[in-house]
Amino acid sequence: MPFFKRIVLLGPLLLVISLLSFVLLRVAPGGPFDRERAPASEEIERQLRARYHLDEPIAQQYLRWLGDAMRGDLGRSLKYRNHSVAEIIRAGLPMSLTLGLVAFGFALGCGVPLGFYGAVRRGAWSDWGGSLLALVFICVPSFVVGPLLILVFGLKLGWFPVALWGAPLQAVLPMVALGLYFGGRVARLTREGMTQVLQSEFIRTARAKGLGEFAVLTRHALRLAIMPVVSYSGPMLADLLTGSFVVENLFQIPGVGVFMVNSSLSRDYPMVVALVMLYAVLLVVLNLLVDIAYSVLDPRVKYG
Amino acid sequence: MAHESPLQSLSPNERVWLRVGRNPPAVVAAVFLLLVVILALLVPALSPHGVEQGAEVQFSTPSATHWFGTDVHGRDVFTRTFAGARISLVVGTVGTLVSLVIGVCWGMVAGYLGGWVDSLMMRFVDIVYSLPSLVFVIVLITTLEGYVKSLLGFVTPSLAPAARLLFLFVGLGAVSWLTMARIVRGQVLSLRSQPFVLASQSLGASHGRILFRHILPNVLGVVLVYLTLTVPAIVLYESFLSYLGLGIQPPQASLGTLIAEGAAQINPLRVRWWLIVGPGGLLSFTLLALNFLGDGLRDALDPRIDNR
């Protein structure tokens, strides 16, 4: 089992991450009940803290949380006290996931062809233009692209709705705003990979045996050149799936990204730890999948 | 080679700068960055409009008096943009230096000592890598802020913005050193077994001397390249945090807060594009220039590309 060791190590890794995020949050001054609207008496606050077990030593709190989490209970939100953390995540996650996947498709769909084209036309003006375009995608932040998209395509031209979530058309602008940066990264990786592969000898062999240029480029070169993109896909998907705070905020999409910021500000401990864990699990699992995909795609890579 | 390259008489460092000089995008980027720095220093001081001083006209379109228009309080967006650029650049530079110091030290020690120390240190890097860095920064900033406030109860409100900047430096530096540590460690690992290190070891040089006199200079090239790519990342990060309202606090402005203010003014009735295009454009061009410069440096330092 080549991946056995990696899978065994996942458990301890996630454990350390949960401990780290748990302790970091608890150590931060301020508490979840600081901003109660009614000036809470000390008695009320003590009772609230006891209710959520915040008065216990931190080690005991962590073990309690861990035990509950093992049974699938992530606790109750301290801010939205009528809801459990699981409920809130379950409500927001589908939207964040859909948005993330659509943006992932967009990033690959515009990045790979852009990079491919640049590498094939290496040194030409069109290559230079393509590289510049990719860099522009990377450098214009989503919170600049987003408002501009809203202004131009939403308000001026009226082609797309500017906010909310549900209809397919509503996904277009957030998808572009979120995916553009990653599209630029993918384009650069593809171009770099392609340029390197095109200089290798098996390409010359393929050409020498009379294979058509298109077949050489797609069947032989692209298959290897795409490898850096594959390994970047893991962190990219994790970033995209857990939702971009800015894009969700800008387009009023009720995903989980919004909670990431608000919960850490209001010291909603269970909520933040759950979101951190969600992100960490996604990241390590996706990275593992990427490595497996790697060894399938590239027979030269062996894990032992 | 039949013909003698004039570059051969130059030191490696001089060759690198010559190569950067022959890379037009990198030169243009460097000039542009210099211009932005100068403008960021001069515009807020020399502008007829104060950074925080409101004028009579709210939301005026770009004109001869207000080049980037005015905002909701009638403040001149051009002046504010460059005042914001100043803060963004300071945060970017200092944050990068913080990440440089942590990352280089961490990577050098891990790579040089090797063995279980190395594994332990690099596993720590792996773990921090899989934490969502934004939440990490938020928690770090709020933690530090709470501590400083409780320690120095007498801190005057006038010092608060400076303290905020400090937290941004530390917080952003603390999440940005990971890649640097990995790169440096990899380099040190391969340098450690080179004959010249062995030679100085056998001459009785101390570990400190070997690390700083022999290994560090060899790592500097790679570090420099990564550094030019860290600055835009941190500038972007700061704008991101400020956009979310966690970074620079009003009335102080960074490019991120300015863009957030512009985005808040979006409504279907009146389009006030200049609030976003000014600061957003400057931010984007600055990031673009930093990336071009980084690419140029990387190409120049890459030994695989021969010096034509």
Coordinates of C-alpha atoms in Angstrom, one line a residue:
Chain A
M1 CA 0.0 0.0 0.0
P2 CA 1.9 3.0 -1.2
F3 CA -0.3 5.6 0.4
F4 CA -0.9 3.7 3.6
K5 CA 1.7 5.8 5.6
R6 CA 0.2 9.1 4.4
I7 CA -3.3 8.0 5.4
V8 CA -2.2 6.9 8.8
L9 CA -0.5 10.2 9.3
L10 CA -3.7 12.1 8.5
G11 CA -5.2 11.4 11.9
P12 CA -2.4 12.9 14.0
L13 CA -2.0 15.8 11.7
L14 CA -5.7 16.8 12.0
L15 CA -5.5 16.3 15.7
V16 CA -2.6 18.8 16.0
I17 CA -4.4 21.3 13.8
S18 CA -7.5 21.1 15.9
L19 CA -5.5 21.5 19.1
L20 CA -3.6 24.4 17.7
S21 CA -6.7 26.3 16.5
F22 CA -8.6 25.5 19.7
V23 CA -5.8 26.8 21.9
L24 CA -5.0 29.9 19.8
L25 CA -8.6 31.0 19.9
R26 CA -9.1 30.4 23.6
V27 CA -5.9 32.3 24.4
A28 CA -7.1 35.4 22.5
P29 CA -8.5 37.9 25.0
G30 CA -12.2 38.7 24.8
G31 CA -15.0 36.3 24.9
P32 CA -18.1 35.3 23.0
F33 CA -20.4 37.1 25.4
D34 CA -18.6 40.5 25.3
R35 CA -21.0 42.0 22.9
E36 CA -24.3 40.9 24.6
R37 CA -26.9 43.6 24.0
A38 CA -28.2 43.6 27.5
P39 CA -25.5 44.6 30.0
A40 CA -25.2 41.1 31.5
S41 CA -24.8 40.8 35.2
E42 CA -21.9 38.8 36.4
E43 CA -24.3 36.1 37.4
I44 CA -25.7 35.8 33.9
E45 CA -22.3 35.7 32.3
R46 CA -21.1 33.0 34.8
Q47 CA -24.2 30.9 34.0
L48 CA -23.6 31.4 30.2
R49 CA -20.0 30.3 30.6
A50 CA -21.0 27.3 32.6
R51 CA -23.7 26.4 30.1
Y52 CA -21.1 26.2 27.3
H53 CA -18.4 24.7 29.6
L54 CA -16.2 27.8 29.1
D55 CA -15.4 27.8 32.8
E56 CA -13.5 24.5 32.7
P57 CA -9.7 24.2 32.2
I58 CA -8.7 24.4 28.6
A59 CA -7.5 20.9 28.4
Q60 CA -10.8 19.6 29.7
Q61 CA -12.7 21.8 27.2
Y62 CA -10.6 20.4 24.3
L63 CA -11.1 16.8 25.3
R64 CA -14.8 17.4 25.6
W65 CA -14.9 19.0 22.2
L66 CA -12.8 16.2 20.8
G67 CA -15.1 13.5 22.2
D68 CA -18.2 15.3 20.8
A69 CA -16.6 15.9 17.4
M70 CA -15.7 12.2 17.2
R71 CA -19.4 11.4 17.6
G72 CA -20.2 14.0 14.9
D73 CA -21.4 16.7 17.2
L74 CA -19.6 20.0 16.5
G75 CA -21.4 21.9 19.3
R76 CA -23.6 24.9 19.2
S77 CA -22.8 28.3 17.9
L78 CA -22.2 30.8 20.6
K79 CA -23.4 33.7 18.5
Y80 CA -26.4 32.1 16.8
R81 CA -27.5 30.2 19.8
N82 CA -30.6 28.6 18.3
H83 CA -28.4 26.8 15.8
S84 CA -25.8 24.1 16.0
V85 CA -22.6 24.6 14.1
A86 CA -23.5 21.6 11.9
E87 CA -26.7 23.3 10.9
I88 CA -25.1 26.5 9.9
I89 CA -22.4 24.7 7.9
R90 CA -24.9 22.5 6.3
A91 CA -26.9 25.5 5.2
G92 CA -24.0 27.5 3.8
L93 CA -21.7 24.8 2.5
P94 CA -23.7 23.7 -0.6
M95 CA -23.5 27.3 -2.0
S96 CA -19.8 27.7 -1.2
L97 CA -19.1 24.3 -2.8
T98 CA -21.1 25.0 -5.9
L99 CA -19.5 28.4 -6.3
G100 CA -16.0 26.9 -5.7
L101 CA -16.5 24.1 -8.2
V102 CA -17.8 26.4 -10.9
A103 CA -14.9 28.7 -10.3
F104 CA -12.5 25.8 -10.4
G105 CA -14.0 24.8 -13.8
F106 CA -13.6 28.4 -15.0
A107 CA -10.0 28.6 -13.8
L108 CA -9.0 25.4 -15.6
G109 CA -11.1 26.3 -18.6
C110 CA -9.5 29.6 -19.2
G111 CA -6.1 28.9 -17.7
V112 CA -5.1 25.7 -19.5
P113 CA -5.8 26.9 -23.0
L114 CA -4.2 30.3 -22.3
G115 CA -1.0 28.6 -21.1
F116 CA -1.0 26.0 -23.8
Y117 CA -1.4 28.6 -26.5
G118 CA 1.5 30.7 -25.0
A119 CA 3.8 27.7 -24.9
V120 CA 3.0 26.7 -28.5
R121 CA 3.6 30.2 -29.7
R122 CA 6.7 30.6 -27.5
G123 CA 8.5 33.9 -28.0
A124 CA 5.8 35.3 -30.3
W125 CA 3.8 38.4 -29.6
S126 CA 0.8 36.3 -28.8
D127 CA 2.8 34.4 -26.2
W128 CA 3.9 37.7 -24.6
G129 CA 0.3 38.9 -24.6
G130 CA -0.9 35.7 -23.1
S131 CA 1.6 35.8 -20.3
L132 CA 0.8 39.4 -19.6
L133 CA -2.9 38.5 -19.5
A134 CA -2.2 35.7 -17.0
L135 CA -0.2 38.0 -14.8
V136 CA -3.0 40.6 -14.9
F137 CA -5.4 37.9 -13.8
I138 CA -3.2 37.2 -10.9
C139 CA -2.5 40.8 -9.9
V140 CA -6.0 42.3 -10.1
P141 CA -7.5 41.2 -6.7
S142 CA -11.0 39.8 -6.5
F143 CA -12.3 42.8 -4.6
V144 CA -11.3 45.0 -7.5
V145 CA -12.5 42.6 -10.2
G146 CA -15.8 42.0 -8.4
P147 CA -17.0 45.6 -8.1
L148 CA -15.9 46.3 -11.7
L149 CA -17.8 43.3 -13.0
I150 CA -20.8 44.5 -11.1
L151 CA -20.5 48.0 -12.4
V152 CA -19.9 47.0 -16.1
F153 CA -21.9 43.8 -16.7
G154 CA -24.4 44.1 -13.9
L155 CA -25.4 47.8 -13.8
K156 CA -24.2 49.4 -17.0
L157 CA -25.0 46.6 -19.5
G158 CA -27.5 44.7 -17.4
W159 CA -26.4 41.3 -18.7
F160 CA -26.1 39.5 -15.3
P161 CA -27.8 39.8 -12.0
V162 CA -25.5 41.4 -9.4
A163 CA -26.3 39.6 -6.3
L164 CA -27.8 36.6 -4.5
W165 CA -27.7 32.9 -5.4
G166 CA -29.9 30.4 -7.0
A167 CA -30.3 31.0 -10.7
P168 CA -27.4 29.9 -13.0
L169 CA -27.0 33.4 -14.3
Q170 CA -26.4 34.7 -10.8
A171 CA -23.3 32.5 -10.6
V172 CA -21.6 34.0 -13.6
L173 CA -20.1 37.2 -12.1
P174 CA -19.0 35.6 -8.7
M175 CA -17.5 32.7 -10.7
V176 CA -15.3 35.1 -12.8
A177 CA -14.4 37.2 -9.8
L178 CA -13.3 34.2 -7.8
G179 CA -11.8 32.1 -10.6
L180 CA -9.8 34.7 -12.5
Y181 CA -6.8 34.7 -10.1
F182 CA -6.6 30.9 -10.1
G183 CA -7.0 31.0 -13.9
G184 CA -3.9 33.1 -14.1
R185 CA -1.9 30.8 -11.9
V186 CA -3.0 27.8 -13.9
A187 CA -2.1 29.5 -17.2
R188 CA 1.4 30.2 -15.9
L189 CA 1.9 26.7 -14.6
T190 CA 0.6 25.2 -17.9
R191 CA 2.9 27.5 -20.0
E192 CA 5.9 26.6 -17.9
G193 CA 5.2 22.9 -17.9
M194 CA 4.5 22.9 -21.7
T195 CA 7.7 24.8 -22.5
Q196 CA 9.8 22.4 -20.6
V197 CA 8.1 19.3 -22.0
L198 CA 8.3 20.5 -25.6
Q199 CA 12.1 20.6 -25.2
S200 CA 12.4 17.0 -24.2
E201 CA 13.4 14.2 -26.5
F202 CA 10.3 12.1 -26.7
I203 CA 8.6 15.0 -28.3
R204 CA 11.3 15.1 -31.0
T205 CA 10.8 11.3 -31.4
A206 CA 7.0 11.8 -31.7
R207 CA 7.5 14.4 -34.4
A208 CA 10.2 12.3 -36.1
K209 CA 7.9 9.4 -36.5
G210 CA 5.5 11.7 -38.4
L211 CA 2.8 12.3 -35.9
G212 CA 0.7 15.3 -36.6
E213 CA 1.6 18.5 -34.6
F214 CA -1.8 18.6 -32.9
A215 CA -1.4 15.0 -31.7
V216 CA 2.1 15.7 -30.5
L217 CA 0.9 18.7 -28.5
T218 CA -2.2 17.2 -27.0
R219 CA -1.6 13.5 -26.6
H220 CA 2.1 13.6 -25.7
A221 CA 3.1 17.0 -24.4
L222 CA 0.0 18.2 -22.6
R223 CA -0.4 15.0 -20.7
L224 CA 2.9 15.6 -18.9
A225 CA 2.8 19.4 -19.0
I226 CA -0.4 19.4 -17.0
M227 CA 1.3 17.8 -14.0
P228 CA 2.1 21.0 -12.1
V229 CA -1.5 22.1 -12.6
V230 CA -2.6 18.8 -11.1
S231 CA -0.5 19.3 -8.0
Y232 CA -1.7 22.9 -7.7
S233 CA -5.4 21.7 -8.0
G234 CA -5.4 20.4 -4.4
P235 CA -4.7 23.7 -2.6
M236 CA -6.6 25.6 -5.2
L237 CA -9.8 23.5 -4.7
A238 CA -9.5 23.8 -1.0
D239 CA -9.2 27.5 -1.3
L240 CA -12.1 27.8 -3.7
L241 CA -14.4 25.4 -1.9
T242 CA -14.2 26.9 1.5
G243 CA -15.5 30.0 -0.2
S244 CA -13.9 33.3 -0.7
F245 CA -14.9 35.7 2.0
V246 CA -14.7 38.7 -0.3
V247 CA -16.6 37.3 -3.2
E248 CA -19.4 35.9 -1.0
N249 CA -19.6 39.2 0.8
L250 CA -19.6 41.2 -2.4
F251 CA -22.3 39.3 -4.2
Q252 CA -24.4 38.6 -1.0
I253 CA -24.0 34.9 -1.3
P254 CA -25.0 33.2 2.0
G255 CA -22.1 30.7 2.0
V256 CA -19.8 29.6 4.8
G257 CA -17.1 32.1 3.9
V258 CA -19.0 34.9 5.6
F259 CA -18.9 33.0 8.9
M260 CA -15.1 32.5 8.8
V261 CA -14.5 36.2 9.4
N262 CA -17.5 37.0 11.6
S263 CA -17.1 34.0 13.8
S264 CA -13.5 34.7 14.6
L265 CA -14.3 38.3 15.4
S266 CA -17.1 37.4 17.7
R267 CA -15.1 34.6 19.3
D268 CA -17.6 32.0 18.3
Y269 CA -15.2 29.3 19.3
P270 CA -17.1 26.1 18.1
M271 CA -17.9 27.8 14.8
V272 CA -14.3 28.8 14.1
V273 CA -12.8 25.5 15.1
A274 CA -15.3 23.7 12.9
L275 CA -14.5 25.9 9.9
V276 CA -10.8 25.6 10.4
M277 CA -11.2 21.8 10.6
L278 CA -13.3 21.8 7.5
Y279 CA -10.7 23.6 5.6
A280 CA -7.9 21.5 7.0
V281 CA -9.7 18.2 6.2
L282 CA -10.4 19.4 2.7
L283 CA -6.8 20.5 2.1
V284 CA -5.1 17.3 3.4
V285 CA -7.6 15.0 1.7
L286 CA -7.4 16.9 -1.6
N287 CA -3.6 16.9 -1.4
L288 CA -3.7 13.1 -0.9
L289 CA -6.1 12.7 -3.9
V290 CA -3.8 14.9 -6.0
D291 CA -0.8 12.7 -5.1
I292 CA -2.8 9.6 -6.1
A293 CA -3.9 11.2 -9.3
Y294 CA -0.2 12.1 -9.9
S295 CA 1.0 8.5 -9.7
V296 CA -1.8 7.4 -12.0
L297 CA -1.1 10.1 -14.6
D298 CA 2.7 9.9 -14.5
P299 CA 3.9 6.3 -14.3
R300 CA 7.4 7.5 -13.4
V301 CA 6.2 8.7 -10.0
K302 CA 6.3 6.0 -7.4
Y303 CA 5.5 6.2 -3.7
G304 CA 6.9 3.7 -1.4
Chain B
M1 CA 33.6 29.2 -27.3
A2 CA 35.2 31.1 -30.1
H3 CA 34.1 34.5 -29.2
E4 CA 34.8 35.9 -25.8
S5 CA 31.7 37.3 -24.0
P6 CA 32.3 40.7 -22.4
L7 CA 30.4 39.4 -19.4
Q8 CA 33.1 37.0 -18.5
S9 CA 35.1 39.7 -16.8
L10 CA 32.3 40.6 -14.5
S11 CA 31.4 39.3 -11.1
P12 CA 28.3 37.1 -10.8
N13 CA 26.4 39.9 -9.1
E14 CA 27.2 42.4 -11.8
R15 CA 26.1 39.9 -14.4
V16 CA 22.8 39.5 -12.7
W17 CA 22.1 43.3 -12.7
L18 CA 23.2 43.5 -16.3
R19 CA 20.7 40.8 -17.2
V20 CA 17.9 42.5 -15.3
G21 CA 18.8 45.7 -17.1
R22 CA 18.4 44.0 -20.5
N23 CA 14.9 42.8 -19.5
P24 CA 12.6 45.7 -20.6
P25 CA 9.5 44.6 -18.6
A26 CA 11.7 44.4 -15.4
V27 CA 13.2 47.8 -16.1
V28 CA 9.8 49.4 -16.7
A29 CA 8.5 47.7 -13.6
A30 CA 11.4 49.0 -11.5
V31 CA 10.9 52.6 -12.8
F32 CA 7.2 52.4 -12.2
L33 CA 7.7 51.2 -8.6
L34 CA 10.2 54.0 -8.0
L35 CA 7.6 56.4 -9.3
V36 CA 4.9 55.0 -7.0
V37 CA 7.2 55.2 -4.0
I38 CA 8.1 58.8 -4.8
L39 CA 4.5 59.8 -5.4
A40 CA 3.4 58.0 -2.3
L41 CA 5.9 60.1 -0.3
L42 CA 5.2 63.4 -2.1
V43 CA 1.5 63.5 -3.0
P44 CA 0.0 63.4 0.5
A45 CA 2.4 66.2 1.6
L46 CA 2.2 68.4 -1.5
S47 CA -1.4 68.0 -2.6
P48 CA -3.6 71.0 -2.1
H49 CA -6.3 68.7 -0.7
G50 CA -5.6 67.2 2.7
V51 CA -5.8 63.4 3.1
E52 CA -8.6 63.6 5.6
Q53 CA -9.9 67.1 4.7
G54 CA -13.3 67.1 3.1
A55 CA -14.2 69.5 0.3
E56 CA -17.6 71.0 -0.5
V57 CA -18.4 68.6 -3.4
Q58 CA -19.4 65.1 -2.5
F59 CA -18.9 62.4 -5.2
S60 CA -17.5 64.8 -7.9
T61 CA -16.4 63.0 -11.0
P62 CA -12.7 63.1 -11.9
S63 CA -11.8 66.7 -13.0
A64 CA -8.8 69.1 -13.2
T65 CA -9.0 69.8 -9.5
H66 CA -9.8 66.3 -8.3
W67 CA -8.0 63.9 -10.6
F68 CA -9.6 60.8 -9.2
G69 CA -12.8 62.5 -8.1
T70 CA -14.0 62.8 -4.6
D71 CA -15.6 60.4 -2.2
V72 CA -18.6 60.3 0.1
H73 CA -17.1 63.0 2.4
G74 CA -15.8 65.1 -0.5
R75 CA -12.2 64.0 0.2
D76 CA -9.9 63.9 -2.8
V77 CA -9.5 60.3 -4.0
F78 CA -6.1 61.0 -5.7
T79 CA -4.5 62.2 -2.5
R80 CA -6.1 59.4 -0.5
T81 CA -5.0 56.8 -3.0
F82 CA -1.3 57.7 -2.7
A83 CA -1.6 58.1 1.1
G84 CA -3.1 54.6 1.0
A85 CA -0.3 53.3 -1.2
R86 CA 2.2 54.6 1.3
I87 CA 0.6 52.5 4.1
S88 CA 0.2 49.5 1.8
L89 CA 3.9 49.7 0.7
V90 CA 5.1 50.1 4.3
V91 CA 3.1 47.1 5.4
G92 CA 4.3 45.1 2.4
T93 CA 7.9 45.9 3.0
V94 CA 8.1 45.4 6.7
G95 CA 5.9 42.4 6.6
T96 CA 8.2 40.9 4.0
L97 CA 11.2 41.6 6.2
V98 CA 9.6 39.9 9.2
S99 CA 8.8 36.9 7.0
L100 CA 12.4 37.0 5.6
V101 CA 14.0 36.9 9.1
I102 CA 11.8 34.1 10.4
G103 CA 11.9 32.1 7.2
V104 CA 15.6 32.3 6.5
C105 CA 16.5 31.5 10.1
W106 CA 14.1 28.6 10.4
G107 CA 15.1 27.2 7.0
M108 CA 18.8 27.5 7.6
V109 CA 18.7 25.9 11.1
A110 CA 16.5 23.1 9.9
G111 CA 18.6 22.4 6.8
Y112 CA 21.9 22.8 8.6
L113 CA 21.2 20.6 11.6
G114 CA 19.2 18.0 9.7
G115 CA 18.1 14.8 11.3
W116 CA 15.2 14.8 13.8
V117 CA 15.4 18.6 14.4
D118 CA 14.9 19.1 10.7
S119 CA 11.9 16.7 10.6
L120 CA 10.3 18.3 13.6
M121 CA 10.8 21.9 12.3
M122 CA 9.5 21.0 8.8
R123 CA 6.5 19.1 10.1
F124 CA 5.6 22.2 12.1
V125 CA 5.7 24.2 8.8
D126 CA 3.5 21.6 7.2
I127 CA 0.9 21.9 10.0
V128 CA 0.8 25.7 9.9
Y129 CA 0.5 25.4 6.1
S130 CA -2.8 23.5 6.5
L131 CA -4.3 26.2 8.7
P132 CA -6.4 28.7 6.9
S133 CA -4.0 31.6 7.0
L134 CA -6.6 34.3 7.0
V135 CA -8.2 33.0 10.2
F136 CA -4.7 32.6 11.6
V137 CA -3.9 36.2 10.9
I138 CA -7.2 37.4 12.3
V139 CA -6.7 35.4 15.5
L140 CA -3.1 36.6 15.8
I141 CA -4.0 40.2 15.3
T142 CA -6.8 40.2 17.8
T143 CA -4.8 38.2 20.3
L144 CA -1.8 40.6 20.1
E145 CA -4.1 43.6 20.3
G146 CA -5.8 42.3 23.4
Y147 CA -2.5 41.6 25.1
V148 CA -1.0 45.0 24.3
K149 CA -4.2 46.7 25.5
S150 CA -4.2 44.8 28.8
L151 CA -0.5 45.3 29.3
L152 CA -0.4 49.0 28.5
G153 CA -3.7 50.3 29.8
F154 CA -2.3 53.7 29.5
V155 CA -1.8 53.6 25.7
T156 CA -3.1 56.8 24.3
P157 CA -5.6 56.6 21.5
S158 CA -3.1 58.5 19.3
L159 CA -0.9 55.4 19.3
A160 CA -3.7 53.0 18.4
P161 CA -3.1 53.3 14.6
A162 CA 0.6 52.7 15.0
A163 CA -0.1 49.6 17.1
R164 CA -2.5 48.3 14.5
L165 CA 0.2 48.6 11.9
L166 CA 2.6 46.7 14.1
F167 CA 0.1 43.9 14.5
L168 CA -0.3 43.8 10.7
F169 CA 3.5 43.5 10.3
V170 CA 3.8 40.7 12.8
G171 CA 0.7 38.9 11.7
L172 CA 1.3 39.0 8.0
G173 CA 5.0 38.2 8.5
A174 CA 4.1 35.3 10.7
V175 CA 2.0 33.6 8.0
S176 CA 4.2 34.4 5.1
W177 CA 7.5 32.8 6.1
L178 CA 6.5 29.2 5.5
T179 CA 7.4 29.0 1.8
M180 CA 10.6 30.9 2.4
A181 CA 11.6 28.4 5.1
R182 CA 11.0 25.5 2.8
I183 CA 13.0 27.1 0.0
V184 CA 15.9 28.0 2.2
R185 CA 16.0 24.6 3.9
G186 CA 16.2 22.9 0.5
Q187 CA 19.0 25.1 -0.6
V188 CA 21.0 24.7 2.7
L189 CA 20.4 20.9 2.6
S190 CA 22.2 20.7 -0.8
L191 CA 24.9 23.3 0.1
R192 CA 25.7 21.5 3.4
S193 CA 27.4 18.6 1.6
Q194 CA 29.4 20.8 -0.7
P195 CA 33.2 20.6 -0.5
F196 CA 33.7 24.3 0.5
V197 CA 31.5 23.7 3.6
L198 CA 33.5 20.6 4.4
A199 CA 36.7 22.6 3.9
S200 CA 35.8 25.4 6.3
Q201 CA 34.6 22.8 8.8
S202 CA 37.9 21.1 8.7
L203 CA 39.6 24.5 9.2
G204 CA 37.7 24.7 12.5
A205 CA 35.1 27.3 11.6
S206 CA 32.2 27.6 14.0
H207 CA 28.7 26.7 13.0
G208 CA 27.7 30.4 13.1
R209 CA 30.5 31.3 10.8
I210 CA 29.8 28.5 8.3
L211 CA 26.1 29.5 8.3
F212 CA 26.5 33.2 7.9
R213 CA 29.7 33.5 6.0
H214 CA 29.5 30.5 3.7
I215 CA 26.0 29.3 3.3
L216 CA 23.9 32.5 3.6
P217 CA 25.6 34.3 0.6
N218 CA 24.8 31.3 -1.6
V219 CA 21.2 31.2 -0.6
L220 CA 20.7 35.0 -1.1
G221 CA 19.8 34.8 -4.8
V222 CA 16.9 32.5 -4.3
V223 CA 15.8 34.4 -1.3
L224 CA 15.9 37.7 -3.2
V225 CA 13.7 36.3 -6.0
Y226 CA 11.2 34.9 -3.5
L227 CA 11.3 38.2 -1.6
T228 CA 10.1 40.2 -4.7
L229 CA 7.2 37.7 -4.9
T230 CA 6.4 38.0 -1.2
V231 CA 6.0 41.8 -1.2
P232 CA 3.0 41.7 -3.6
A233 CA 1.5 38.8 -1.7
I234 CA 1.6 40.7 1.6
V235 CA 0.4 43.9 0.0
L236 CA -2.5 41.9 -1.3
Y237 CA -3.1 40.3 2.0
E238 CA -3.1 43.7 3.8
S239 CA -5.6 45.1 1.3
F240 CA -7.7 42.0 1.7
L241 CA -7.8 42.4 5.5
S242 CA -8.4 46.1 5.3
Y243 CA -11.2 45.4 2.8
L244 CA -12.8 43.1 5.4
G245 CA -12.4 45.9 8.0
L246 CA -9.7 44.0 9.9
G247 CA -6.6 45.9 8.8
I248 CA -6.0 49.6 8.7
Q249 CA -8.8 51.5 10.5
P250 CA -10.5 54.6 9.2
P251 CA -9.8 57.6 8.9
Q252 CA -6.4 56.1 8.0
A253 CA -6.5 54.6 4.5
S254 CA -4.8 51.8 2.8
L255 CA -5.6 50.8 -0.8
G256 CA -7.8 48.0 0.6
T257 CA -10.0 50.2 2.7
L258 CA -10.3 52.7 -0.2
I259 CA -11.6 49.9 -2.5
A260 CA -13.9 48.7 0.2
E261 CA -15.3 52.3 0.6
G262 CA -15.8 52.4 -3.2
A263 CA -17.5 49.0 -3.3
A264 CA -19.9 50.1 -0.5
Q265 CA -21.0 52.9 -2.8
I266 CA -22.2 50.6 -5.6
N267 CA -25.8 51.0 -6.3
P268 CA -28.0 50.7 -9.4
L269 CA -28.9 54.4 -9.4
R270 CA -25.6 56.1 -9.8
V271 CA -22.3 54.5 -11.0
R272 CA -19.3 55.9 -9.1
W273 CA -16.6 54.0 -10.9
W274 CA -13.8 56.4 -10.0
L275 CA -13.9 55.3 -6.4
I276 CA -12.8 51.8 -7.4
V277 CA -10.8 52.4 -10.6
G278 CA -8.3 54.8 -8.9
P279 CA -7.1 52.8 -5.9
G280 CA -7.9 49.5 -7.6
G281 CA -5.8 50.5 -10.6
L282 CA -2.9 51.6 -8.5
L283 CA -3.0 48.4 -6.5
S284 CA -3.2 46.2 -9.5
F285 CA -0.4 48.0 -11.4
T286 CA 1.8 48.0 -8.3
L287 CA 1.3 44.2 -7.9
L288 CA 1.9 43.7 -11.6
A289 CA 5.2 45.7 -11.5
L290 CA 6.4 43.8 -8.4
N291 CA 5.7 40.5 -10.2
F292 CA 7.5 41.6 -13.3
L293 CA 10.5 42.6 -11.3
G294 CA 10.4 39.3 -9.5
D295 CA 10.2 37.4 -12.8
G296 CA 13.1 39.4 -14.2
L297 CA 15.3 38.7 -11.2
R298 CA 14.5 35.0 -11.4
D299 CA 15.4 34.8 -15.0
A300 CA 18.6 36.8 -14.3
L301 CA 19.6 34.6 -11.4
D302 CA 18.8 31.3 -13.2
P303 CA 22.1 29.7 -13.9
R304 CA 20.6 27.5 -16.6
I305 CA 20.0 30.5 -18.8
D306 CA 23.5 31.3 -20.2
N307 CA 24.6 34.9 -20.5
R308 CA 24.2 36.0 -24.0

